[in-house]
Amino acid sequence: MNDRASRAAAEWAVQRPDIDMLPLEVLGRLNEASQLIVRERQSPVFSRYGLQHGEFDVLATLRRSGAPEGLTPTALFEAAMMSSGGMTARIDRLEKAGLVERRPHPSDRRATLVKLTDKGFDLIEAMMPVHELTAQDILSPLSREEQTALNDLLARLIGALDG
């Protein structure tokens, strides 16, 4: 293999042969795969629908939650793994586009709920089959069994890191 991680490991092996490069190669490849997936495969799909990656994540989180009344911004950013400031900006853009709406929380006067509008619901419904096909295409070099194994290994790693 001659990707960036293997080239870096080979260079380090010359300069510092005492360092075990396997963990650094694995993490380098995870990072590069993530960047390539988002930049080259997912972002172009999202932009066709007028969205950025994080905005898609908000719409998808609201849709999959099954909560017809919506979610609090806190619940959204916890589910989407982003900062509250980033979430506020995304909600603002989605609200301006007519894809979500903010409503007062029925039992907490200090809180608001973010809910998909009909337009937002229709958009995420239309996007999910395309998103699924994109994911299938991204993972097509791996067999179904390899995808399952990778999924299990990554879940175990994330579980250990998230502790």
GROMACS .gro file of N, CA and C in nm:
model
  489
    1MET      N    1   0.085  -0.117   0.000
    1MET     CA    2   0.000   0.000   0.000
    1MET      C    3   0.090   0.123   0.000
    2ASN      N    4   0.050   0.224  -0.074
    2ASN     CA    5   0.133   0.343  -0.085
    2ASN      C    6   0.051   0.469  -0.059
    3ASP      N    7  -0.021   0.472   0.052
    3ASP     CA    8  -0.097   0.590   0.089
    3ASP      C    9  -0.012   0.678   0.180
    4ARG      N   10  -0.068   0.789   0.224
    4ARG     CA   11   0.008   0.883   0.308
    4ARG      C   12   0.055   0.820   0.438
    5ALA      N   13  -0.031   0.738   0.497
    5ALA     CA   14   0.007   0.675   0.625
    5ALA      C   15   0.125   0.581   0.607
    6SER      N   16   0.125   0.503   0.501
    6SER     CA   17   0.238   0.410   0.480
    6SER      C   18   0.365   0.485   0.445
    7ARG      N   19   0.354   0.593   0.367
    7ARG     CA   20   0.473   0.673   0.335
    7ARG      C   21   0.530   0.738   0.461
    8ALA      N   22   0.443   0.792   0.546
    8ALA     CA   23   0.489   0.853   0.670
    8ALA      C   24   0.555   0.749   0.760
    9ALA      N   25   0.494   0.632   0.770
    9ALA     CA   26   0.550   0.525   0.854
    9ALA      C   27   0.687   0.482   0.802
   10ALA      N   28   0.702   0.471   0.670
   10ALA     CA   29   0.831   0.432   0.612
   10ALA      C   30   0.937   0.538   0.641
   11GLU      N   31   0.899   0.664   0.631
   11GLU     CA   32   0.994   0.771   0.662
   11GLU      C   33   1.034   0.768   0.809
   12TRP      N   34   0.936   0.750   0.897
   12TRP     CA   35   0.966   0.742   1.041
   12TRP      C   36   1.051   0.620   1.073
   13ALA      N   37   1.028   0.511   1.003
   13ALA     CA   38   1.106   0.389   1.028
   13ALA      C   39   1.255   0.414   1.004
   14VAL      N   40   1.287   0.502   0.910
   14VAL     CA   41   1.427   0.537   0.885
   14VAL      C   42   1.479   0.628   0.996
   15GLN      N   43   1.399   0.727   1.032
   15GLN     CA   44   1.443   0.827   1.129
   15GLN      C   45   1.436   0.777   1.273
   16ARG      N   46   1.332   0.699   1.303
   16ARG     CA   47   1.311   0.650   1.440
   16ARG      C   48   1.266   0.505   1.436
   17PRO      N   49   1.356   0.411   1.405
   17PRO     CA   50   1.317   0.270   1.395
   17PRO      C   51   1.271   0.211   1.528
   18ASP      N   52   1.291   0.283   1.638
   18ASP     CA   53   1.252   0.234   1.769
   18ASP      C   54   1.104   0.254   1.799
   19ILE      N   55   1.033   0.330   1.715
   19ILE     CA   56   0.891   0.362   1.740
   19ILE      C   57   0.802   0.267   1.660
   20ASP      N   58   0.704   0.208   1.729
   20ASP     CA   59   0.606   0.120   1.664
   20ASP      C   60   0.507   0.206   1.587
   21MET      N   61   0.512   0.197   1.456
   21MET     CA   62   0.430   0.283   1.372
   21MET      C   63   0.290   0.231   1.345
   22LEU      N   64   0.261   0.105   1.376
   22LEU     CA   65   0.129   0.051   1.344
   22LEU      C   66   0.015   0.134   1.403
   23PRO      N   67   0.018   0.169   1.533
   23PRO     CA   68  -0.093   0.251   1.585
   23PRO      C   69  -0.106   0.386   1.514
   24LEU      N   70   0.007   0.446   1.479
   24LEU     CA   71   0.001   0.575   1.410
   24LEU      C   72  -0.050   0.560   1.267
   25GLU      N   73  -0.014   0.451   1.202
   25GLU     CA   74  -0.067   0.425   1.067
   25GLU      C   75  -0.218   0.404   1.071
   26VAL      N   76  -0.265   0.326   1.168
   26VAL     CA   77  -0.409   0.301   1.179
   26VAL      C   78  -0.484   0.432   1.201
   27LEU      N   79  -0.438   0.512   1.295
   27LEU     CA   80  -0.506   0.640   1.323
   27LEU      C   81  -0.495   0.736   1.206
   28GLY      N   82  -0.382   0.736   1.138
   28GLY     CA   83  -0.368   0.820   1.019
   28GLY      C   84  -0.466   0.780   0.910
   29ARG      N   85  -0.483   0.650   0.893
   29ARG     CA   86  -0.578   0.602   0.792
   29ARG      C   87  -0.723   0.632   0.832
   30LEU      N   88  -0.756   0.617   0.960
   30LEU     CA   89  -0.892   0.652   1.004
   30LEU      C   90  -0.920   0.799   0.976
   31ASN      N   91  -0.824   0.884   1.008
   31ASN     CA   92  -0.841   1.027   0.987
   31ASN      C   93  -0.855   1.058   0.838
   32GLU      N   94  -0.767   1.000   0.757
   32GLU     CA   95  -0.773   1.027   0.613
   32GLU      C   96  -0.901   0.973   0.551
   33ALA      N   97  -0.943   0.854   0.593
   33ALA     CA   98  -1.068   0.797   0.541
   33ALA      C   99  -1.186   0.889   0.575
   34SER      N  100  -1.190   0.936   0.698
   34SER     CA  101  -1.299   1.025   0.740
   34SER      C  102  -1.301   1.153   0.655
   35GLN      N  103  -1.185   1.213   0.636
   35GLN     CA  104  -1.177   1.335   0.556
   35GLN      C  105  -1.220   1.310   0.412
   36LEU      N  106  -1.173   1.201   0.354
   36LEU     CA  107  -1.208   1.171   0.215
   36LEU      C  108  -1.357   1.141   0.200
   37ILE      N  109  -1.412   1.068   0.294
   37ILE     CA  110  -1.555   1.035   0.288
   37ILE      C  111  -1.639   1.162   0.289
   38VAL      N  112  -1.610   1.250   0.383
   38VAL     CA  113  -1.689   1.374   0.394
   38VAL      C  114  -1.665   1.464   0.274
   39ARG      N  115  -1.538   1.491   0.244
   39ARG     CA  116  -1.504   1.589   0.140
   39ARG      C  117  -1.540   1.541   0.000
   40GLU      N  118  -1.507   1.418  -0.031
   40GLU     CA  119  -1.521   1.370  -0.169
   40GLU      C  120  -1.653   1.302  -0.199
   41ARG      N  121  -1.716   1.245  -0.099
   41ARG     CA  122  -1.835   1.164  -0.126
   41ARG      C  123  -1.963   1.223  -0.067
   42GLN      N  124  -1.959   1.266   0.061
   42GLN     CA  125  -2.083   1.311   0.125
   42GLN      C  126  -2.113   1.458   0.096
   43SER      N  127  -2.014   1.545   0.111
   43SER     CA  128  -2.040   1.689   0.093
   43SER      C  129  -2.100   1.722  -0.043
   44PRO      N  130  -2.051   1.662  -0.153
   44PRO     CA  131  -2.115   1.692  -0.282
   44PRO      C  132  -2.263   1.652  -0.287
   45VAL      N  133  -2.299   1.542  -0.222
   45VAL     CA  134  -2.440   1.501  -0.217
   45VAL      C  135  -2.520   1.602  -0.137
   46PHE      N  136  -2.470   1.640  -0.021
   46PHE     CA  137  -2.543   1.736   0.064
   46PHE      C  138  -2.558   1.870  -0.007
   47SER      N  139  -2.453   1.914  -0.076
   47SER     CA  140  -2.460   2.045  -0.142
   47SER      C  141  -2.563   2.045  -0.256
   48ARG      N  142  -2.586   1.930  -0.318
   48ARG     CA  143  -2.692   1.923  -0.421
   48ARG      C  144  -2.828   1.958  -0.363
   49TYR      N  145  -2.845   1.935  -0.235
   49TYR     CA  146  -2.970   1.966  -0.167
   49TYR      C  147  -2.963   2.098  -0.091
   50GLY      N  148  -2.854   2.172  -0.111
   50GLY     CA  149  -2.839   2.303  -0.047
   50GLY      C  150  -2.799   2.295   0.099
   51LEU      N  151  -2.739   2.184   0.140
   51LEU     CA  152  -2.702   2.165   0.280
   51LEU      C  153  -2.553   2.144   0.297
   52GLN      N  154  -2.507   2.171   0.417
   52GLN     CA  155  -2.373   2.132   0.460
   52GLN      C  156  -2.387   2.005   0.543
   53HIS      N  157  -2.274   1.940   0.567
   53HIS     CA  158  -2.275   1.812   0.640
   53HIS      C  159  -2.346   1.826   0.775
   54GLY      N  160  -2.311   1.926   0.852
   54GLY     CA  161  -2.371   1.943   0.985
   54GLY      C  162  -2.521   1.971   0.980
   55GLU      N  163  -2.564   2.040   0.877
   55GLU     CA  164  -2.707   2.068   0.863
   55GLU      C  165  -2.784   1.939   0.831
   56PHE      N  166  -2.726   1.857   0.744
   56PHE     CA  167  -2.786   1.727   0.718
   56PHE      C  168  -2.797   1.649   0.848
   57ASP      N  169  -2.693   1.652   0.930
   57ASP     CA  170  -2.692   1.579   1.056
   57ASP      C  171  -2.806   1.625   1.148
   58VAL      N  172  -2.832   1.755   1.151
   58VAL     CA  173  -2.943   1.807   1.233
   58VAL      C  174  -3.076   1.753   1.182
   59LEU      N  175  -3.099   1.763   1.051
   59LEU     CA  176  -3.224   1.714   0.994
   59LEU      C  177  -3.241   1.564   1.019
   60ALA      N  178  -3.132   1.488   0.998
   60ALA     CA  179  -3.138   1.344   1.018
   60ALA      C  180  -3.164   1.309   1.164
   61THR      N  181  -3.102   1.383   1.255
   61THR     CA  182  -3.123   1.358   1.398
   61THR      C  183  -3.267   1.385   1.437
   62LEU      N  184  -3.323   1.494   1.388
   62LEU     CA  185  -3.464   1.524   1.417
   62LEU      C  186  -3.555   1.416   1.359
   63ARG      N  187  -3.528   1.372   1.239
   63ARG     CA  188  -3.613   1.271   1.174
   63ARG      C  189  -3.607   1.137   1.244
   64ARG      N  190  -3.486   1.093   1.277
   64ARG     CA  191  -3.472   0.959   1.336
   64ARG      C  192  -3.515   0.955   1.482
   65SER      N  193  -3.524   1.072   1.547
   65SER     CA  194  -3.564   1.074   1.689
   65SER      C  195  -3.706   1.026   1.708
   66GLY      N  196  -3.790   1.046   1.605
   66GLY     CA  197  -3.929   1.005   1.616
   66GLY      C  198  -4.010   1.091   1.712
   67ALA      N  199  -3.952   1.202   1.756
   67ALA     CA  200  -4.020   1.292   1.849
   67ALA      C  201  -4.096   1.398   1.770
   68PRO      N  202  -4.228   1.383   1.754
   68PRO     CA  203  -4.302   1.477   1.670
   68PRO      C  204  -4.300   1.620   1.724
   69GLU      N  205  -4.281   1.635   1.855
   69GLU     CA  206  -4.276   1.769   1.914
   69GLU      C  207  -4.141   1.836   1.894
   70GLY      N  208  -4.038   1.758   1.854
   70GLY     CA  209  -3.905   1.811   1.831
   70GLY      C  210  -3.811   1.779   1.946
   71LEU      N  211  -3.690   1.832   1.937
   71LEU     CA  212  -3.587   1.811   2.038
   71LEU      C  213  -3.534   1.945   2.085
   72THR      N  214  -3.483   1.949   2.206
   72THR     CA  215  -3.417   2.070   2.254
   72THR      C  216  -3.284   2.084   2.180
   73PRO      N  217  -3.234   2.205   2.168
   73PRO     CA  218  -3.100   2.221   2.109
   73PRO      C  219  -2.994   2.139   2.182
   74THR      N  220  -3.007   2.125   2.313
   74THR     CA  221  -2.912   2.044   2.390
   74THR      C  222  -2.918   1.898   2.346
   75ALA      N  223  -3.037   1.844   2.334
   75ALA     CA  224  -3.051   1.705   2.290
   75ALA      C  225  -2.996   1.688   2.148
   76LEU      N  226  -3.016   1.788   2.065
   76LEU     CA  227  -2.965   1.783   1.928
   76LEU      C  228  -2.813   1.780   1.925
   77PHE      N  229  -2.748   1.871   1.999
   77PHE     CA  230  -2.601   1.873   1.990
   77PHE      C  231  -2.539   1.753   2.058
   78GLU      N  232  -2.606   1.697   2.158
   78GLU     CA  233  -2.554   1.574   2.219
   78GLU      C  234  -2.565   1.456   2.123
   79ALA      N  235  -2.674   1.448   2.050
   79ALA     CA  236  -2.693   1.339   1.954
   79ALA      C  237  -2.604   1.357   1.832
   80ALA      N  238  -2.578   1.481   1.794
   80ALA     CA  239  -2.500   1.508   1.673
   80ALA      C  240  -2.352   1.527   1.701
   81MET      N  241  -2.310   1.525   1.826
   81MET     CA  242  -2.169   1.536   1.865
   81MET      C  243  -2.104   1.664   1.813
   82MET      N  244  -2.165   1.777   1.843
   82MET     CA  245  -2.106   1.905   1.804
   82MET      C  246  -2.127   2.005   1.917
   83SER      N  247  -2.062   2.119   1.908
   83SER     CA  248  -2.072   2.220   2.014
   83SER      C  249  -2.208   2.288   2.009
   84SER      N  250  -2.247   2.345   2.123
   84SER     CA  251  -2.375   2.415   2.126
   84SER      C  252  -2.373   2.538   2.035
   85GLY      N  253  -2.259   2.606   2.028
   85GLY     CA  254  -2.248   2.721   1.938
   85GLY      C  255  -2.264   2.680   1.793
   86GLY      N  256  -2.202   2.571   1.756
   86GLY     CA  257  -2.216   2.519   1.620
   86GLY      C  258  -2.359   2.479   1.592
   87MET      N  259  -2.424   2.422   1.692
   87MET     CA  260  -2.563   2.379   1.674
   87MET      C  261  -2.652   2.500   1.654
   88THR      N  262  -2.632   2.604   1.730
   88THR     CA  263  -2.716   2.724   1.717
   88THR      C  264  -2.705   2.782   1.576
   89ALA      N  265  -2.586   2.790   1.524
   89ALA     CA  266  -2.567   2.844   1.388
   89ALA      C  267  -2.636   2.755   1.285
   90ARG      N  268  -2.627   2.625   1.302
   90ARG     CA  269  -2.693   2.533   1.207
   90ARG      C  270  -2.845   2.548   1.214
   91ILE      N  271  -2.897   2.553   1.336
   91ILE     CA  272  -3.042   2.569   1.352
   91ILE      C  273  -3.086   2.701   1.289
   92ASP      N  274  -3.010   2.807   1.309
   92ASP     CA  275  -3.043   2.937   1.250
   92ASP      C  276  -3.052   2.926   1.097
   93ARG      N  277  -2.952   2.862   1.035
   93ARG     CA  278  -2.953   2.849   0.888
   93ARG      C  279  -3.070   2.763   0.841
   94LEU      N  280  -3.096   2.653   0.912
   94LEU     CA  281  -3.206   2.565   0.873
   94LEU      C  282  -3.341   2.633   0.894
   95GLU      N  283  -3.352   2.712   0.998
   95GLU     CA  284  -3.478   2.786   1.022
   95GLU      C  285  -3.499   2.890   0.913
   96LYS      N  286  -3.393   2.960   0.877
   96LYS     CA  287  -3.402   3.060   0.769
   96LYS      C  288  -3.443   2.996   0.637
   97ALA      N  289  -3.399   2.872   0.614
   97ALA     CA  290  -3.434   2.799   0.491
   97ALA      C  291  -3.573   2.736   0.499
   98GLY      N  292  -3.639   2.747   0.615
   98GLY     CA  293  -3.773   2.692   0.629
   98GLY      C  294  -3.775   2.541   0.653
   99LEU      N  295  -3.661   2.484   0.697
   99LEU     CA  296  -3.653   2.339   0.716
   99LEU      C  297  -3.681   2.296   0.859
  100VAL      N  298  -3.660   2.386   0.955
  100VAL     CA  299  -3.693   2.360   1.095
  100VAL      C  300  -3.761   2.484   1.152
  101GLU      N  301  -3.825   2.463   1.264
  101GLU     CA  302  -3.884   2.576   1.337
  101GLU      C  303  -3.857   2.557   1.485
  102ARG      N  304  -3.844   2.671   1.553
  102ARG     CA  305  -3.828   2.669   1.698
  102ARG      C  306  -3.965   2.696   1.760
  103ARG      N  307  -3.994   2.620   1.866
  103ARG     CA  308  -4.120   2.637   1.938
  103ARG      C  309  -4.090   2.642   2.087
  104PRO      N  310  -4.175   2.708   2.163
  104PRO     CA  311  -4.155   2.706   2.308
  104PRO      C  312  -4.173   2.564   2.362
  105HIS      N  313  -4.093   2.529   2.459
  105HIS     CA  314  -4.105   2.397   2.524
  105HIS      C  315  -4.232   2.399   2.607
  106PRO      N  316  -4.316   2.297   2.598
  106PRO     CA  317  -4.445   2.299   2.669
  106PRO      C  318  -4.433   2.295   2.821
  107SER      N  319  -4.325   2.241   2.875
  107SER     CA  320  -4.316   2.228   3.021
  107SER      C  321  -4.197   2.303   3.082
  108ASP      N  322  -4.117   2.370   3.000
  108ASP     CA  323  -4.002   2.445   3.051
  108ASP      C  324  -3.996   2.578   2.978
  109ARG      N  325  -4.038   2.685   3.047
  109ARG     CA  326  -4.047   2.815   2.982
  109ARG      C  327  -3.912   2.867   2.933
  110ARG      N  328  -3.802   2.817   2.990
  110ARG     CA  329  -3.669   2.863   2.950
  110ARG      C  330  -3.619   2.792   2.824
  111ALA      N  331  -3.682   2.683   2.787
  111ALA     CA  332  -3.631   2.599   2.678
  111ALA      C  333  -3.715   2.615   2.552
  112THR      N  334  -3.652   2.575   2.441
  112THR     CA  335  -3.723   2.570   2.314
  112THR      C  336  -3.707   2.429   2.255
  113LEU      N  337  -3.795   2.398   2.165
  113LEU     CA  338  -3.785   2.273   2.089
  113LEU      C  339  -3.760   2.307   1.943
  114VAL      N  340  -3.681   2.227   1.879
  114VAL     CA  341  -3.655   2.240   1.736
  114VAL      C  342  -3.726   2.125   1.667
  115LYS      N  343  -3.806   2.161   1.567
  115LYS     CA  344  -3.892   2.063   1.500
  115LYS      C  345  -3.875   2.076   1.350
  116LEU      N  346  -3.880   1.962   1.280
  116LEU     CA  347  -3.880   1.966   1.134
  116LEU      C  348  -4.009   2.032   1.085
  117THR      N  349  -3.998   2.116   0.985
  117THR     CA  350  -4.116   2.164   0.914
  117THR      C  351  -4.155   2.057   0.813
  118ASP      N  352  -4.269   2.073   0.750
  118ASP     CA  353  -4.306   1.979   0.644
  118ASP      C  354  -4.200   1.978   0.534
  119LYS      N  355  -4.149   2.095   0.501
  119LYS     CA  356  -4.045   2.106   0.398
  119LYS      C  357  -3.918   2.032   0.442
  120GLY      N  358  -3.879   2.047   0.570
  120GLY     CA  359  -3.762   1.977   0.622
  120GLY      C  360  -3.782   1.827   0.624
  121PHE      N  361  -3.901   1.784   0.664
  121PHE     CA  362  -3.934   1.641   0.666
  121PHE      C  363  -3.924   1.583   0.525
  122ASP      N  364  -3.986   1.652   0.429
  122ASP     CA  365  -3.983   1.603   0.291
  122ASP      C  366  -3.839   1.597   0.237
  123LEU      N  367  -3.757   1.696   0.273
  123LEU     CA  368  -3.619   1.698   0.225
  123LEU      C  369  -3.540   1.580   0.281
  124ILE      N  370  -3.547   1.557   0.411
  124ILE     CA  371  -3.468   1.447   0.469
  124ILE      C  372  -3.521   1.312   0.420
  125GLU      N  373  -3.650   1.301   0.397
  125GLU     CA  374  -3.705   1.178   0.341
  125GLU      C  375  -3.649   1.152   0.201
  126ALA      N  376  -3.639   1.258   0.121
  126ALA     CA  377  -3.586   1.243  -0.015
  126ALA      C  378  -3.435   1.214  -0.012
  127MET      N  379  -3.365   1.267   0.085
  127MET     CA  380  -3.220   1.251   0.090
  127MET      C  381  -3.175   1.115   0.142
  128MET      N  382  -3.251   1.053   0.230
  128MET     CA  383  -3.203   0.931   0.295
  128MET      C  384  -3.174   0.816   0.197
  129PRO      N  385  -3.255   0.791   0.097
  129PRO     CA  386  -3.218   0.686   0.002
  129PRO      C  387  -3.087   0.718  -0.073
  130VAL      N  388  -3.066   0.846  -0.105
  130VAL     CA  389  -2.943   0.887  -0.172
  130VAL      C  390  -2.825   0.870  -0.077
  131HIS      N  391  -2.845   0.908   0.048
  131HIS     CA  392  -2.741   0.894   0.150
  131HIS      C  393  -2.704   0.746   0.169
  132GLU      N  394  -2.804   0.661   0.170
  132GLU     CA  395  -2.780   0.516   0.182
  132GLU      C  396  -2.697   0.465   0.064
  133LEU      N  397  -2.734   0.504  -0.057
  133LEU     CA  398  -2.660   0.459  -0.175
  133LEU      C  399  -2.516   0.511  -0.173
  134THR      N  400  -2.498   0.634  -0.127
  134THR     CA  401  -2.362   0.690  -0.116
  134THR      C  402  -2.280   0.608  -0.017
  135ALA      N  403  -2.340   0.574   0.096
  135ALA     CA  404  -2.269   0.493   0.196
  135ALA      C  405  -2.234   0.356   0.140
  136GLN      N  406  -2.328   0.296   0.068
  136GLN     CA  407  -2.300   0.166   0.006
  136GLN      C  408  -2.184   0.176  -0.093
  137ASP      N  409  -2.184   0.282  -0.171
  137ASP     CA  410  -2.077   0.303  -0.269
  137ASP      C  411  -1.942   0.321  -0.199
  138ILE      N  412  -1.940   0.401  -0.093
  138ILE     CA  413  -1.816   0.425  -0.018
  138ILE      C  414  -1.759   0.293   0.034
  139LEU      N  415  -1.845   0.209   0.084
  139LEU     CA  416  -1.800   0.083   0.145
  139LEU      C  417  -1.794  -0.034   0.048
  140SER      N  418  -1.822  -0.011  -0.079
  140SER     CA  419  -1.826  -0.120  -0.177
  140SER      C  420  -1.694  -0.196  -0.192
  141PRO      N  421  -1.578  -0.136  -0.165
  141PRO     CA  422  -1.455  -0.218  -0.174
  141PRO      C  423  -1.448  -0.327  -0.068
  142LEU      N  424  -1.532  -0.318   0.035
  142LEU     CA  425  -1.534  -0.417   0.142
  142LEU      C  426  -1.654  -0.509   0.127
  143SER      N  427  -1.635  -0.637   0.157
  143SER     CA  428  -1.749  -0.730   0.157
  143SER      C  429  -1.841  -0.696   0.273
  144ARG      N  430  -1.960  -0.753   0.270
  144ARG     CA  431  -2.056  -0.731   0.380
  144ARG      C  432  -1.995  -0.779   0.512
  145GLU      N  433  -1.925  -0.890   0.510
  145GLU     CA  434  -1.861  -0.943   0.632
  145GLU      C  435  -1.752  -0.848   0.680
  146GLU      N  436  -1.674  -0.792   0.588
  146GLU     CA  437  -1.571  -0.696   0.627
  146GLU      C  438  -1.631  -0.568   0.683
  147GLN      N  439  -1.743  -0.525   0.624
  147GLN     CA  440  -1.811  -0.407   0.677
  147GLN      C  441  -1.859  -0.433   0.819
  148THR      N  442  -1.914  -0.551   0.843
  148THR     CA  443  -1.961  -0.587   0.977
  148THR      C  444  -1.844  -0.591   1.076
  149ALA      N  445  -1.733  -0.650   1.034
  149ALA     CA  446  -1.615  -0.657   1.121
  149ALA      C  447  -1.561  -0.517   1.151
  150LEU      N  448  -1.551  -0.433   1.049
  150LEU     CA  449  -1.504  -0.296   1.069
  150LEU      C  450  -1.598  -0.220   1.161
  151ASN      N  451  -1.727  -0.236   1.140
  151ASN     CA  452  -1.827  -0.172   1.225
  151ASN      C  453  -1.809  -0.213   1.371
  152ASP      N  454  -1.793  -0.342   1.394
  152ASP     CA  455  -1.776  -0.393   1.531
  152ASP      C  456  -1.648  -0.341   1.594
  153LEU      N  457  -1.538  -0.341   1.517
  153LEU     CA  458  -1.411  -0.292   1.570
  153LEU      C  459  -1.416  -0.144   1.603
  154LEU      N  460  -1.476  -0.064   1.514
  154LEU     CA  461  -1.487   0.079   1.540
  154LEU      C  462  -1.578   0.108   1.659
  155ALA      N  463  -1.687   0.031   1.672
  155ALA     CA  464  -1.776   0.048   1.788
  155ALA      C  465  -1.701   0.017   1.917
  156ARG      N  466  -1.618  -0.087   1.916
  156ARG     CA  467  -1.541  -0.122   2.034
  156ARG      C  468  -1.440  -0.014   2.067
  157LEU      N  469  -1.373   0.040   1.966
  157LEU     CA  470  -1.276   0.148   1.987
  157LEU      C  471  -1.344   0.272   2.042
  158ILE      N  472  -1.454   0.311   1.981
  158ILE     CA  473  -1.525   0.431   2.026
  158ILE      C  474  -1.577   0.411   2.168
  159GLY      N  475  -1.629   0.292   2.197
  159GLY     CA  476  -1.676   0.264   2.333
  159GLY      C  477  -1.565   0.277   2.436
  160ALA      N  478  -1.446   0.229   2.403
  160ALA     CA  479  -1.334   0.240   2.495
  160ALA      C  480  -1.288   0.385   2.511
  161LEU      N  481  -1.288   0.460   2.403
  161LEU     CA  482  -1.244   0.599   2.408
  161LEU      C  483  -1.347   0.688   2.479
  162ASP      N  484  -1.474   0.657   2.461
  162ASP     CA  485  -1.582   0.738   2.518
  162ASP      C  486  -1.606   0.705   2.664
  163GLY      N  487  -1.553   0.592   2.705
  163GLY     CA  488  -1.547   0.543   2.839
  163GLY      C  489  -1.659   0.546   2.930
   0.00000   0.00000   0.00000
